[in-house]
PDB file of C-alpha atoms and ligand atoms in Angstrom:
ATOM      1  CA  MET A  10       0.000   0.000   0.000  1.00 97.00           C
ATOM      2  CA  THR A  11       1.356   3.424  -0.914  1.00 98.00           C
ATOM      3  CA  ILE A  12       0.185   6.892  -0.035  1.00 98.00           C
ATOM      4  CA  ARG A  13       0.605   9.525  -2.705  1.00 98.00           C
ATOM      5  CA  LYS A  14      -0.910  12.694  -4.125  1.00 98.00           C
ATOM      6  CA  PHE A  15      -4.155  12.140  -5.970  1.00 97.00           C
ATOM      7  CA  ARG A  16      -4.385  12.473  -9.743  1.00 97.00           C
ATOM      8  CA  PRO A  17      -7.089  14.695 -11.291  1.00 96.00           C
ATOM      9  CA  GLN A  18      -8.665  11.708 -13.066  1.00 97.00           C
ATOM     10  CA  GLU A  19      -9.284  10.112  -9.628  1.00 98.00           C
ATOM     11  CA  ALA A  20     -11.756  12.794  -8.492  1.00 98.00           C
ATOM     12  CA  GLN A  21     -14.820  10.643  -9.239  1.00 97.00           C
ATOM     13  CA  THR A  22     -13.258   7.660  -7.437  1.00 97.00           C
ATOM     14  CA  ILE A  23     -12.846   9.825  -4.348  1.00 98.00           C
ATOM     15  CA  VAL A  24     -16.445  11.007  -4.588  1.00 98.00           C
ATOM     16  CA  ASP A  25     -17.624   7.383  -4.945  1.00 97.00           C
ATOM     17  CA  LEU A  26     -15.529   6.316  -1.932  1.00 98.00           C
ATOM     18  CA  THR A  27     -17.090   9.126   0.078  1.00 97.00           C
ATOM     19  CA  VAL A  28     -20.637   8.122  -0.761  1.00 96.00           C
ATOM     20  CA  ASP A  29     -19.839   4.472   0.026  1.00 96.00           C
ATOM     21  CA  THR A  30     -18.146   5.139   3.340  1.00 97.00           C
ATOM     22  CA  PHE A  31     -20.159   8.030   4.825  1.00 95.00           C
ATOM     23  CA  HIS A  32     -23.534   6.263   4.761  1.00 92.00           C
ATOM     24  CA  ASP A  33     -23.688   5.737   8.523  1.00 91.00           C
ATOM     25  CA  VAL A  34     -21.995   8.945   9.644  1.00 92.00           C
ATOM     26  CA  SER A  35     -23.172  11.674   7.267  1.00 92.00           C
ATOM     27  CA  ILE A  36     -25.091  14.661   8.630  1.00 92.00           C
ATOM     28  CA  ALA A  37     -26.363  15.159   5.060  1.00 92.00           C
ATOM     29  CA  ARG A  38     -27.971  11.710   5.194  1.00 93.00           C
ATOM     30  CA  GLN A  39     -29.463  12.298   8.636  1.00 92.00           C
ATOM     31  CA  LEU A  40     -31.053  15.436   7.187  1.00 92.00           C
ATOM     32  CA  ASP A  41     -32.575  13.444   4.319  1.00 91.00           C
ATOM     33  CA  ASN A  42     -33.945  10.927   6.819  1.00 90.00           C
ATOM     34  CA  LEU A  43     -35.540  13.709   8.843  1.00 90.00           C
ATOM     35  CA  MET A  44     -37.139  15.154   5.716  1.00 88.00           C
ATOM     36  CA  GLY A  45     -38.614  11.808   4.734  1.00 86.00           C
ATOM     37  CA  GLY A  46     -36.227  10.707   2.000  1.00 84.00           C
ATOM     38  CA  HIS A  47     -34.435  13.698   0.553  1.00 83.00           C
ATOM     39  CA  CYS A  48     -33.955  17.339   1.411  1.00 84.00           C
ATOM     40  CA  GLY A  49     -34.930  19.792  -1.338  1.00 87.00           C
ATOM     41  CA  SER A  50     -34.038  18.749  -4.865  1.00 90.00           C
ATOM     42  CA  THR A  51     -30.862  16.841  -4.025  1.00 91.00           C
ATOM     43  CA  THR A  52     -29.940  13.710  -2.102  1.00 93.00           C
ATOM     44  CA  TRP A  53     -27.302  13.399   0.609  1.00 94.00           C
ATOM     45  CA  LYS A  54     -25.087  11.611  -1.906  1.00 95.00           C
ATOM     46  CA  ASP A  55     -25.226  14.614  -4.252  1.00 94.00           C
ATOM     47  CA  ARG A  56     -24.440  17.056  -1.462  1.00 95.00           C
ATOM     48  CA  LYS A  57     -21.720  14.963   0.170  1.00 95.00           C
ATOM     49  CA  GLY A  58     -20.103  14.375  -3.211  1.00 96.00           C
ATOM     50  CA  ASP A  59     -20.168  18.134  -3.868  1.00 97.00           C
ATOM     51  CA  GLU A  60     -18.469  18.813  -0.518  1.00 97.00           C
ATOM     52  CA  VAL A  61     -15.568  16.571  -1.450  1.00 98.00           C
ATOM     53  CA  ARG A  62     -15.396  17.993  -4.984  1.00 98.00           C
ATOM     54  CA  SER A  63     -15.103  21.446  -3.359  1.00 98.00           C
ATOM     55  CA  ASP A  64     -12.149  20.219  -1.264  1.00 98.00           C
ATOM     56  CA  ILE A  65     -10.463  18.928  -4.415  1.00 98.00           C
ATOM     57  CA  LEU A  66     -11.017  22.200  -6.255  1.00 98.00           C
ATOM     58  CA  ALA A  67      -9.949  24.310  -3.266  1.00 98.00           C
ATOM     59  CA  ASN A  68      -6.687  22.469  -2.646  1.00 98.00           C
ATOM     60  CA  PRO A  69      -5.807  19.593  -4.987  1.00 98.00           C
ATOM     61  CA  ASP A  70      -2.289  19.428  -3.488  1.00 98.00           C
ATOM     62  CA  GLY A  71      -3.828  18.499  -0.141  1.00 98.00           C
ATOM     63  CA  VAL A  72      -5.644  15.447  -1.473  1.00 98.00           C
ATOM     64  CA  LEU A  73      -3.766  12.215  -0.756  1.00 98.00           C
ATOM     65  CA  VAL A  74      -4.802   8.702  -1.659  1.00 98.00           C
ATOM     66  CA  ALA A  75      -3.937   5.211  -0.464  1.00 98.00           C
ATOM     67  CA  GLU A  76      -3.303   2.906  -3.412  1.00 98.00           C
ATOM     68  CA  GLU A  77      -3.060  -0.861  -3.367  1.00 98.00           C
ATOM     69  CA  ASP A  78      -2.661  -3.060  -6.468  1.00 97.00           C
ATOM     70  CA  GLY A  79      -3.414  -0.055  -8.664  1.00 96.00           C
ATOM     71  CA  GLU A  80      -6.680   0.715  -6.864  1.00 97.00           C
ATOM     72  CA  VAL A  81      -7.496   3.776  -4.749  1.00 98.00           C
ATOM     73  CA  ILE A  82      -8.782   2.385  -1.439  1.00 98.00           C
ATOM     74  CA  GLY A  83      -8.675   5.486   0.729  1.00 98.00           C
ATOM     75  CA  TYR A  84      -8.208   9.244   0.660  1.00 98.00           C
ATOM     76  CA  ILE A  85      -7.822  12.330   2.809  1.00 98.00           C
ATOM     77  CA  THR A  86      -8.494  15.968   1.922  1.00 98.00           C
ATOM     78  CA  CYS A  87      -6.494  18.686   3.686  1.00 98.00           C
ATOM     79  CA  LEU A  88      -7.264  22.391   3.489  1.00 98.00           C
ATOM     80  CA  VAL A  89      -4.790  25.159   4.283  1.00 98.00           C
ATOM     81  CA  ASP A  90      -5.168  28.782   5.316  1.00 98.00           C
ATOM     82  CA  PRO A  91      -1.851  30.596   4.898  1.00 97.00           C
ATOM     83  CA  VAL A  92      -3.178  33.650   6.770  1.00 98.00           C
ATOM     84  CA  SER A  93      -4.369  31.974   9.973  1.00 98.00           C
ATOM     85  CA  ARG A  94      -1.982  29.009   9.571  1.00 98.00           C
ATOM     86  CA  ILE A  95      -4.837  26.775  10.682  1.00 98.00           C
ATOM     87  CA  GLY A  96      -5.121  23.649   8.538  1.00 98.00           C
ATOM     88  CA  TRP A  97      -8.086  21.343   8.275  1.00 98.00           C
ATOM     89  CA  VAL A  98      -8.462  17.628   7.652  1.00 98.00           C
ATOM     90  CA  HIS A  99     -11.811  18.025   5.957  1.00 98.00           C
ATOM     91  CA  HIS A 100     -12.747  14.568   4.677  1.00 98.00           C
ATOM     92  CA  MET A 101     -11.269  11.113   4.814  1.00 98.00           C
ATOM     93  CA  GLY A 102     -12.520   7.666   3.946  1.00 98.00           C
ATOM     94  CA  VAL A 103     -11.205   4.133   3.590  1.00 98.00           C
ATOM     95  CA  ALA A 104     -13.010   1.496   1.506  1.00 98.00           C
ATOM     96  CA  LYS A 105     -15.135  -0.709   3.776  1.00 97.00           C
ATOM     97  CA  ALA A 106     -13.236  -3.837   2.765  1.00 98.00           C
ATOM     98  CA  HIS A 107     -10.004  -2.249   4.031  1.00 98.00           C
ATOM     99  CA  GLN A 108     -11.167  -0.497   7.183  1.00 98.00           C
ATOM    100  CA  GLY A 109      -9.402  -1.433  10.403  1.00 97.00           C
ATOM    101  CA  GLU A 110      -6.122  -2.237   8.616  1.00 98.00           C
ATOM    102  CA  GLY A 111      -4.289   0.920   9.688  1.00 98.00           C
ATOM    103  CA  ILE A 112      -4.762   2.742   6.375  1.00 98.00           C
ATOM    104  CA  GLY A 113      -6.723   5.627   7.896  1.00 98.00           C
ATOM    105  CA  ARG A 114      -3.965   6.219  10.433  1.00 98.00           C
ATOM    106  CA  GLN A 115      -1.308   6.286   7.695  1.00 98.00           C
ATOM    107  CA  LEU A 116      -3.407   8.709   5.638  1.00 98.00           C
ATOM    108  CA  MET A 117      -3.827  10.905   8.715  1.00 98.00           C
ATOM    109  CA  GLU A 118      -0.075  10.908   9.400  1.00 98.00           C
ATOM    110  CA  ALA A 119       0.630  11.835   5.767  1.00 98.00           C
ATOM    111  CA  GLY A 120      -2.050  14.564   5.859  1.00 98.00           C
ATOM    112  CA  ILE A 121      -0.656  16.079   9.044  1.00 98.00           C
ATOM    113  CA  GLU A 122       2.846  15.956   7.615  1.00 98.00           C
ATOM    114  CA  TYR A 123       1.560  17.769   4.498  1.00 98.00           C
ATOM    115  CA  LEU A 124      -0.077  20.463   6.661  1.00 98.00           C
ATOM    116  CA  ARG A 125       3.151  20.943   8.655  1.00 98.00           C
ATOM    117  CA  ARG A 126       5.146  21.324   5.439  1.00 98.00           C
ATOM    118  CA  GLU A 127       2.647  23.962   4.298  1.00 98.00           C
ATOM    119  CA  GLY A 128       3.399  25.946   7.457  1.00 98.00           C
ATOM    120  CA  MET A 129       0.191  25.204   9.353  1.00 98.00           C
ATOM    121  CA  GLU A 130       0.574  25.543  13.113  1.00 98.00           C
ATOM    122  CA  CYS A 131      -2.716  23.956  14.088  1.00 98.00           C
ATOM    123  CA  CYS A 132      -4.990  21.344  12.518  1.00 98.00           C
ATOM    124  CA  ARG A 133      -8.755  21.061  12.842  1.00 98.00           C
ATOM    125  CA  ILE A 134     -11.020  18.081  12.284  1.00 98.00           C
ATOM    126  CA  GLU A 135     -14.703  17.465  12.980  1.00 97.00           C
ATOM    127  CA  THR A 136     -16.696  14.353  13.682  1.00 97.00           C
ATOM    128  CA  THR A 137     -20.174  13.512  14.862  1.00 95.00           C
ATOM    129  CA  GLU A 138     -21.316  12.005  18.119  1.00 93.00           C
ATOM    130  CA  ASN A 139     -22.425   8.799  16.369  1.00 92.00           C
ATOM    131  CA  ASN A 140     -19.063   8.287  14.656  1.00 96.00           C
ATOM    132  CA  ASP A 141     -17.502   5.815  17.082  1.00 96.00           C
ATOM    133  CA  VAL A 142     -14.393   5.378  14.955  1.00 97.00           C
ATOM    134  CA  GLY A 143     -13.714   9.122  14.660  1.00 97.00           C
ATOM    135  CA  ARG A 144     -14.244   9.675  18.370  1.00 97.00           C
ATOM    136  CA  GLN A 145     -11.720   6.965  19.164  1.00 98.00           C
ATOM    137  CA  PHE A 146      -9.313   7.712  16.334  1.00 98.00           C
ATOM    138  CA  TYR A 147      -8.795  11.492  16.473  1.00 98.00           C
ATOM    139  CA  PRO A 148      -7.905  11.813  20.180  1.00 98.00           C
ATOM    140  CA  SER A 149      -5.483   8.900  19.717  1.00 98.00           C
ATOM    141  CA  VAL A 150      -3.673  10.982  17.065  1.00 98.00           C
ATOM    142  CA  GLY A 151      -3.394  13.944  19.450  1.00 98.00           C
ATOM    143  CA  PHE A 152      -6.490  16.013  18.638  1.00 98.00           C
ATOM    144  CA  GLN A 153      -8.133  17.668  21.635  1.00 98.00           C
ATOM    145  CA  GLU A 154     -11.875  18.307  21.818  1.00 98.00           C
ATOM    146  CA  ILE A 155     -12.722  22.030  21.600  1.00 97.00           C
ATOM    147  CA  ALA A 156     -16.542  22.187  21.280  1.00 97.00           C
ATOM    148  CA  ARG A 157     -19.718  20.263  20.461  1.00 96.00           C
ATOM    149  CA  GLN A 158     -22.253  21.631  17.997  1.00 95.00           C
ATOM    150  CA  ILE A 159     -25.941  20.789  17.479  1.00 95.00           C
ATOM    151  CA  TYR A 160     -27.388  20.762  13.943  1.00 94.00           C
ATOM    152  CA  TYR A 161     -31.083  21.632  13.508  1.00 94.00           C
ATOM    153  CA  ALA A 162     -33.337  21.566  10.459  1.00 93.00           C
ATOM    154  CA  MET A 163     -37.072  21.943   9.815  1.00 91.00           C
ATOM    155  CA  LYS A 164     -39.391  21.330   6.921  1.00 88.00           C
ATOM    156  CA  LEU A 165     -40.685  24.409   5.089  1.00 88.00           C
TER     157      LEU A 165
HETATM  158  C1  COA B 225     -12.525   6.867   9.764  1.00 56.26           C
HETATM  159  C2  COA B 225     -11.800   5.949   8.775  1.00 56.26           C
HETATM  160  C3  COA B 225     -11.228   6.796   7.634  1.00 56.26           C
HETATM  161  C4  COA B 225     -10.651   5.274   9.518  1.00 56.26           C
HETATM  162  O1  COA B 225      -9.920   4.486   8.594  1.00 56.26           O
HETATM  163  P1  COA B 225      -9.398   3.021   8.976  1.00 56.26           P
HETATM  164  O2  COA B 225      -8.412   2.633   7.937  1.00 56.26           O
HETATM  165  O3  COA B 225     -10.538   2.115   9.198  1.00 56.26           O
HETATM  166  O4  COA B 225      -8.668   3.316  10.365  1.00 56.26           O
HETATM  167  P2  COA B 225      -7.423   2.546  10.998  1.00 56.26           P
HETATM  168  O5  COA B 225      -7.535   1.083  10.760  1.00 56.26           O
HETATM  169  O6  COA B 225      -6.165   3.216  10.574  1.00 56.26           O
HETATM  170  O7  COA B 225      -7.670   2.825  12.529  1.00 56.26           O
HETATM  171  C5  COA B 225      -7.368   4.101  13.077  1.00 56.26           C
HETATM  172  C6  COA B 225      -7.982   4.204  14.437  1.00 56.26           C
HETATM  173  O8  COA B 225      -9.403   4.315  14.326  1.00 56.26           O
HETATM  174  C7  COA B 225      -9.997   3.696  15.462  1.00 56.26           C
HETATM  175  N1  COA B 225     -10.818   2.583  15.009  1.00 56.26           N
HETATM  176  C8  COA B 225     -10.675   1.849  13.877  1.00 56.26           C
HETATM  177  N2  COA B 225     -11.673   0.949  13.777  1.00 56.26           N
HETATM  178  C9  COA B 225     -12.453   1.129  14.865  1.00 56.26           C
HETATM  179  C10 COA B 225     -13.663   0.525  15.338  1.00 56.26           C
HETATM  180  N3  COA B 225     -14.266  -0.453  14.651  1.00 56.26           N
HETATM  181  N4  COA B 225     -14.218   0.997  16.478  1.00 56.26           N
HETATM  182  C11 COA B 225     -13.646   2.011  17.173  1.00 56.26           C
HETATM  183  N5  COA B 225     -12.495   2.618  16.767  1.00 56.26           N
HETATM  184  C12 COA B 225     -11.921   2.179  15.647  1.00 56.26           C
HETATM  185  C13 COA B 225      -8.855   3.215  16.336  1.00 56.26           C
HETATM  186  O9  COA B 225      -8.502   4.265  17.226  1.00 56.26           O
HETATM  187  C14 COA B 225      -7.763   3.008  15.311  1.00 56.26           C
HETATM  188  O10 COA B 225      -6.479   3.065  15.864  1.00 56.26           O
HETATM  189  P3  COA B 225      -5.759   1.714  16.418  1.00 56.26           P
HETATM  190  O11 COA B 225      -5.987   0.643  15.411  1.00 56.26           O
HETATM  191  O12 COA B 225      -4.336   2.108  16.552  1.00 56.26           O
HETATM  192  O13 COA B 225      -6.437   1.415  17.705  1.00 56.26           O
HETATM  193  C15 COA B 225     -12.725   4.845   8.212  1.00 56.26           C
HETATM  194  O14 COA B 225     -13.241   4.100   9.290  1.00 56.26           O
HETATM  195  C16 COA B 225     -13.885   5.372   7.381  1.00 56.26           C
HETATM  196  O15 COA B 225     -13.760   5.542   6.173  1.00 56.26           O
HETATM  197  N6  COA B 225     -15.048   5.619   8.030  1.00 56.26           N
HETATM  198  C17 COA B 225     -16.243   6.125   7.349  1.00 56.26           C
HETATM  199  C18 COA B 225     -16.085   7.551   6.920  1.00 56.26           C
HETATM  200  C19 COA B 225     -15.729   8.428   8.097  1.00 56.26           C
HETATM  201  O16 COA B 225     -16.227   8.262   9.212  1.00 56.26           O
HETATM  202  N7  COA B 225     -14.857   9.427   7.809  1.00 56.26           N
HETATM  203  C20 COA B 225     -14.446  10.376   8.804  1.00 56.26           C
HETATM  204  C21 COA B 225     -15.571  11.319   9.120  1.00 56.26           C
HETATM  205  S1  COA B 225     -15.208  12.397  10.495  1.00 56.26           S
END
């Protein structure tokens, strides 16, 4: 398994990995559930995919992938802010068949190393209360909890 910079032609693969892996942990999907199937004219898959596409457009250099046997099996997107020097691990996902093999941790280490090289002095990440893996994983890397947020929505 190698970790490397993503290639532009892999954008759709990263979007597909996101939709496959975020099913149980996506706020966008919880919103669709609350609204009885889908929210507005789009589905959670459309919106989640767009979020990751935005990361790729905003900072393609900060998108790293894990490749095994020629296949992309995981990714991480890192955003930088040269003014504040606060970086952000914005999305990451590992193919279900490969979860629990240490790939996420290696992607995280590579992402943090990238952010350090870019001069970031602090790194942010967010997870949800129902994401048991994130809540275990991120503190074990060194992240400290700073706040909890509540998301509301209502039908119009
Ligand atoms: C989060 C994710 C990227 C982690 O990738 P992974 O390759 O499975 O993670 P690793 O095997 O490297 O494990 C990293 C750490 O996560 C935690 N972890 C992994 N599997 C876990 C499980 N089933 N239950 C609780 N914690 C778990 C552990 O702290 C683990 O470290 P350790 O093995 O040293 O104890 C992956 O689970 C995923 O794609 N999840 C769905 C999408 C998602 O939640 N993305 C992040 C949104 S905030």
